[in-house]
Coordinates of C-alpha atoms and ligand atoms in Angstrom, one line a residue:
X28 CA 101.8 51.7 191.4
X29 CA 99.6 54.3 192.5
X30 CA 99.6 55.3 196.2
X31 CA 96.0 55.7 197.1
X32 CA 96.7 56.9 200.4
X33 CA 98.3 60.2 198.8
X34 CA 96.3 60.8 195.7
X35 CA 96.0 64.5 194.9
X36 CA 93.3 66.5 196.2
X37 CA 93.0 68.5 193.2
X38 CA 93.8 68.0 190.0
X39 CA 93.9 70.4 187.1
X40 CA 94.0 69.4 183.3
X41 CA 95.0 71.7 180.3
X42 CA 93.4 69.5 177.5
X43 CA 95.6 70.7 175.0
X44 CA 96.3 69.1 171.3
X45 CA 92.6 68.2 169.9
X46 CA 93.8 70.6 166.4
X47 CA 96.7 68.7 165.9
X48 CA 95.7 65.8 166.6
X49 CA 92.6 66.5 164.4
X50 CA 95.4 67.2 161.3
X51 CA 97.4 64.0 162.1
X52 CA 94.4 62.0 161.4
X53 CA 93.4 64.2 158.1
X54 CA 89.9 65.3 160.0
X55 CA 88.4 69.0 160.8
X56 CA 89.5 70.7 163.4
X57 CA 86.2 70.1 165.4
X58 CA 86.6 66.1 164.9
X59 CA 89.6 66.9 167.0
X60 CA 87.7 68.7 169.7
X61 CA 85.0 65.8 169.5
X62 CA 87.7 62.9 169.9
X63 CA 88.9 65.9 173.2
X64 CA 85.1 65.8 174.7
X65 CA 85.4 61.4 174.4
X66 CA 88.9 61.8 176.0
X67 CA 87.5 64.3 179.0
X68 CA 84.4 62.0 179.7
X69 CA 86.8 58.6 180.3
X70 CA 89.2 61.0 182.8
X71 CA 86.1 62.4 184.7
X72 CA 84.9 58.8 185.3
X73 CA 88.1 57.7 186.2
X74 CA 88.9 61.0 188.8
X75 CA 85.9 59.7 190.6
X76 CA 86.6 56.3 190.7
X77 CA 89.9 56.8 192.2
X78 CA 88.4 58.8 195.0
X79 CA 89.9 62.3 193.7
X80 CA 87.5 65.3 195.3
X81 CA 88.2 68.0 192.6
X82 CA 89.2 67.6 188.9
X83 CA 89.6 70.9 187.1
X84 CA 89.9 71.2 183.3
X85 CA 90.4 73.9 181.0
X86 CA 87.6 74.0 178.0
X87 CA 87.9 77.4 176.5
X88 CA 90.0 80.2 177.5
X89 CA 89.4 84.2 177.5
X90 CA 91.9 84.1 174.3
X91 CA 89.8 81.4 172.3
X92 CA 87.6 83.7 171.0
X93 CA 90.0 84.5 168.3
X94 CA 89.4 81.2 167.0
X95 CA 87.4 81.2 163.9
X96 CA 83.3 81.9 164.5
X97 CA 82.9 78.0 162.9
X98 CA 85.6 76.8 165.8
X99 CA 84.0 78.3 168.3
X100 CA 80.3 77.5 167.6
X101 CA 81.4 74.2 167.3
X102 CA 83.3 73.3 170.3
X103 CA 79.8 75.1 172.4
X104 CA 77.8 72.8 170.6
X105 CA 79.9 69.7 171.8
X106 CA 79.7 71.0 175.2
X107 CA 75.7 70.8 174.8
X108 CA 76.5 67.6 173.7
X109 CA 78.6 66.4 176.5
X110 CA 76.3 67.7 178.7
X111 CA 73.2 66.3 177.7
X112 CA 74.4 62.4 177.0
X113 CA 76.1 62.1 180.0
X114 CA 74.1 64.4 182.6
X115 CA 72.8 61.2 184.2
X116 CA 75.8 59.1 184.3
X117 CA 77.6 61.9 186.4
X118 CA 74.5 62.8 188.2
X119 CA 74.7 58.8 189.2
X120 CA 78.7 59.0 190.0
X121 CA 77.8 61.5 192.2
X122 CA 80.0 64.0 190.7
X123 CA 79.0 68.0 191.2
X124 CA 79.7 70.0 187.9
X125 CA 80.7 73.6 188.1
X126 CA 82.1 76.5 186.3
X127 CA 84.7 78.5 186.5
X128 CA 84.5 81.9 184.3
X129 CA 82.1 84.1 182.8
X130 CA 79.8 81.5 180.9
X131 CA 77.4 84.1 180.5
X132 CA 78.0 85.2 177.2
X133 CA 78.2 82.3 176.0
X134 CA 75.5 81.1 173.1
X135 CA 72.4 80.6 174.8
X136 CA 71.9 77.2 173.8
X137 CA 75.0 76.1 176.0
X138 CA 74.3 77.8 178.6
X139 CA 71.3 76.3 179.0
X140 CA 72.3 73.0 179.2
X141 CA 75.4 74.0 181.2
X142 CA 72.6 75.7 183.7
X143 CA 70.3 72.6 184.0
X144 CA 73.9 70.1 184.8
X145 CA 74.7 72.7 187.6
X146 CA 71.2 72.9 189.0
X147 CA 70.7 68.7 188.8
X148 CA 74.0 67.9 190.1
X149 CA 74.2 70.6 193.1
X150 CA 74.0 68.8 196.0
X151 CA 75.9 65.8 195.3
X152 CA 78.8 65.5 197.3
X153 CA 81.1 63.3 194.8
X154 CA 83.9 64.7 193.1
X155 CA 83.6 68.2 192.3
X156 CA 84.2 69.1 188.2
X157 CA 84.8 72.1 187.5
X158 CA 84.6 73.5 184.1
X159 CA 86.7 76.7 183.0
X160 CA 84.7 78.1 180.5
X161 CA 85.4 81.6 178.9
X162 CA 88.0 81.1 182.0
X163 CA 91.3 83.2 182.3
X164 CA 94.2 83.8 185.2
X165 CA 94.1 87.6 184.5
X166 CA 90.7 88.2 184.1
X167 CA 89.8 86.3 187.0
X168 CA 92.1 88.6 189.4
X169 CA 91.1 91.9 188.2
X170 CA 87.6 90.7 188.4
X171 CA 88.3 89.8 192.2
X172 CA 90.0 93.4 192.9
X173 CA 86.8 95.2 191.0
X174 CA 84.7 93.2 193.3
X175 CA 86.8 93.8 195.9
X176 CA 87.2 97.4 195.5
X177 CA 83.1 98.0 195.1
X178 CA 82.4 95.7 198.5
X179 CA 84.9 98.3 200.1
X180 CA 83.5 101.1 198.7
X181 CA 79.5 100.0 199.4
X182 CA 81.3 99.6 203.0
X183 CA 80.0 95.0 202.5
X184 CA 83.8 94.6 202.8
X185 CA 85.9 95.9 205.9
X186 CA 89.1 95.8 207.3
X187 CA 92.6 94.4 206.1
X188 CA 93.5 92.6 202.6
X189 CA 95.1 89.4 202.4
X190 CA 95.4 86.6 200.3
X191 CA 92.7 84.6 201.7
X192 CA 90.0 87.8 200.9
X193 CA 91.7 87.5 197.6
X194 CA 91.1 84.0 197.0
X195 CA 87.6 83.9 198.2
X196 CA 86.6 86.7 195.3
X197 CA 88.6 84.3 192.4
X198 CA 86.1 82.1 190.4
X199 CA 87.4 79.5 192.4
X200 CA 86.3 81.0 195.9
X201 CA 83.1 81.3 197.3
X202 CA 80.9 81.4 194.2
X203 CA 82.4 77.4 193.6
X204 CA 82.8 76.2 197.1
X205 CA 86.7 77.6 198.2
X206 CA 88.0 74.9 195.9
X207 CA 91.8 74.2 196.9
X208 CA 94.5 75.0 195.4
X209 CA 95.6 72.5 193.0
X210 CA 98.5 70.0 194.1
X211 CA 99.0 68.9 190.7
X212 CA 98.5 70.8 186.7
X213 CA 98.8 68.3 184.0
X214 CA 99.4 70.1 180.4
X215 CA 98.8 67.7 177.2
X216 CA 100.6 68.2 173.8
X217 CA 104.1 69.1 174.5
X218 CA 103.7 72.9 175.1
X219 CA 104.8 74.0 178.4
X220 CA 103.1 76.5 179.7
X221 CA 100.3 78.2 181.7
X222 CA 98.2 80.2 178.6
X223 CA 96.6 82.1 181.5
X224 CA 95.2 79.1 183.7
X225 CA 95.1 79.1 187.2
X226 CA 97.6 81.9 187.5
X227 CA 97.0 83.1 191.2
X228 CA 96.3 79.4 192.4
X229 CA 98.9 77.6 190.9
X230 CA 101.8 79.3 193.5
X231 CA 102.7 75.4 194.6
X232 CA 101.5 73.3 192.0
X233 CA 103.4 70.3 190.9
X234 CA 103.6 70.7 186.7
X235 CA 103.6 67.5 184.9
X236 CA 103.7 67.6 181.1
X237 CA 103.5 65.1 178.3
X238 CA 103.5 64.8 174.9
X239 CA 100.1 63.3 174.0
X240 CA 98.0 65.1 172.4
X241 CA 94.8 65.7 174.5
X242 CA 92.2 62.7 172.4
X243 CA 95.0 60.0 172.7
X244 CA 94.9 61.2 176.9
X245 CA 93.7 58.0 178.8
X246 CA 93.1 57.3 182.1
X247 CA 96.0 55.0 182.4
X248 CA 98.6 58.0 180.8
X249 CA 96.3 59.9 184.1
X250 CA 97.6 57.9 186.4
X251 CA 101.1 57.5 185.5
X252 CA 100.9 61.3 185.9
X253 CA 99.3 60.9 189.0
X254 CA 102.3 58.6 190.1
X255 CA 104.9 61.4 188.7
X256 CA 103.6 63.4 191.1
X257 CA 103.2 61.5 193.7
X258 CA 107.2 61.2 193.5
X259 CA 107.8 64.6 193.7
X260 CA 108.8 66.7 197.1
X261 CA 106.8 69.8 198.0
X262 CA 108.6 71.6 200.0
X263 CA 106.6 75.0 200.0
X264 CA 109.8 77.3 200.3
X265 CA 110.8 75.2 203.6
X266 CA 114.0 72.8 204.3
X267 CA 113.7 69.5 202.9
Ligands
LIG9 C1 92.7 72.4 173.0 O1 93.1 72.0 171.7 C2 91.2 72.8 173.0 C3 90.9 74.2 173.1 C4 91.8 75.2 173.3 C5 89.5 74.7 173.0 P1 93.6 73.1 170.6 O2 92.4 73.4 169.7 O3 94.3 74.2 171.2 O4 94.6 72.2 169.8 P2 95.9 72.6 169.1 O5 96.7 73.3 170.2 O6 95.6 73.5 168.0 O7 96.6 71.3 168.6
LIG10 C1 94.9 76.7 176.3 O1 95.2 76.1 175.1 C2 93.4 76.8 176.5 C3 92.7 75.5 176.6 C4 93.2 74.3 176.7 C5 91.2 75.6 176.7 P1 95.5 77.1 173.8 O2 95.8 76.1 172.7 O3 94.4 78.1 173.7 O4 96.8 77.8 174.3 P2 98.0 78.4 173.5 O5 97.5 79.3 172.5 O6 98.8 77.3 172.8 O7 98.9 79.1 174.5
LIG11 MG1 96.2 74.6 171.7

C-alpha cells in the first residue's frame, strides 16, 4: 500500500521506450510517441491526485535532435497536441506547467502553444509539471557558470560561490520556482541510465527502473514505483 504520509515531493520520469514499443505493435515510430503523450496525460492526472507537488518528465533531450527531421517534427506537433486538448483539464486540476530547457528554438508553432499553457496556468498553486524540453544535464550547468560568470563580471553577482548560487542559475532554479531536488527518478524501458537528465540535481535521488516501455506506463505501475521507493533508506552519506 502506498504511504500517503511519505509520498515523494518530487518525482522525475524518463519516458523512455515509445520507438520500441511503436515496432512491437508494427506502427511508426511517431504512433509510439502518440501512445507516450496518452501514457504522460493519465500519470500527470494521477501525480495530482495523489497530492505529489512536483512531477518532472523528460520530453526531448539536447541529443534528440539527431533524430530524423520527420521524428522530430512529429513529436513537437504532439506536444501542440497535448497541449491544446488538455489545457483546461490541467488548468482545472490546478496543476502549473513549466519548462525546463531552452524551448526557444523550438518550431514556432509549439512554442506557442507551450507559451499560452505557461501563461494560463501560472498562478495556480497545484502540482507543479515541469516539462524538459530541448533539456540536458550538461548544457544546463555550463549555461549556469556562463550566467554566472557574466552577473560577476557586470558586478549583479558578488561574493562567494556555493552550491546553492549554483542551483539557483540551473533551469530548475529561480527561473521555475527553486524546484527541489528530486527524491525519486523513475526510468522506463529497461535502460539504466541518466542520458544527461538531471545530472547536477540528482546527487541523492532514489533510482527506480522498470522494464515497461513508456505507452504501457500506468498509473498503477506509478505507484508500485512510488511504493519501491518509499521502502528504500536515504541516508545522505550519514550513519544509518
Ligand atoms: C522516448 O522514447 C521519447 C523520446 C526520447 C523523445 P524513444 O523514442 O527514445 O524510444 P526508444 O528508446 O527508441 O524505444
Ligand atoms: C532520453 O531517452 C531522453 C528522453 C526520454 C526524452 P533517449 O532514448 O534519447 O536516450 P538514450 O539515447 O537511450 O540514452
Ligand atoms: Mg530511447
Amino acid at each position: 500500500m502506498l504511504d500517503l504520509d511519505r509520498m515523494p515531493t518530487h518525482v522525475a520520469i524518463i519516458m523512455d521506450g515509445n520507438g520500441r514499443w511503436a515496432k512491437q505493435h508494427g506502427v511508426p515510430r511517431l504512433a509510439g510517441h502518440n501512445a507516450g503523450m496518452e501514457a504522460m496525460k493519465e500519470i500527470v492526472r494521477r501525480a495530482s491526485d495523489l497530492g505529489i507537488r512536483y512531477l518532472t518528465v523528460y520530453a526531448f533531450s539536447t541529443e534528440n535532435w539527431k533524430r530524423s527531421q520527420e521524428e522530430v517534427s512529429g513529436i513537437f506537433k504532439l506536444l501542440v497536441k497535448f497541449v491544446k486538448l488538455d489545457l483546461d483539464e490541467l488548468d482545472e486540476k490546478n496543476v502549473k506547467v513549466m519548462t525546463l530547457g531552452d524551448y526557444s528554438v523550438i518550431p514556432s508553432a509549439a512554442r506557442k502553444s507551450l507559451e499560452k499553457t505557461l501563461a494560463q496556468t501560472a498562478n495556480n498553486t497545484g502540482l507543479q509539471f515541469n516539462i524538459a524540453i530541448n533539456y540536458g544535464g550538461r548544457d544546463e550547468i555550463t549555461r549556469a557558470v556562463n550566467r554566472i560568470a557574466e552577473e560577476i563580471r557586470t558586478g549583479s553577482l558578488e561574493g562567494e560561490i556555493d552550491e546553492e548560487t549554483i542551483s539557483r542559475y540551473l533551469y530548475t532554479g529561480d527561473e521555475c520556482g527553486n524546484v527541489p531536488d528530486p527524491d525519486l527518478i523513475i526510468r522506463t524501458s529497461g535502460e539504466e541510465r541518466l542520458s544527461n537528465f538531471l545530472l547536477w540535481q540528482c546527487a541523492y535521488s532514489e533510482f527506480v527502473f522498470t522494464d515497461k516501455l513508456w505507452p504501457d506506463f500506468t498509473p498503477e505501475v506509478f505507484e508500485e514505483m512510488i511504493q519501491i521507493y518509499q521502502n528504500r533508506d536515504r541516508r545522505y552519506g550519514g550513519r544509518k
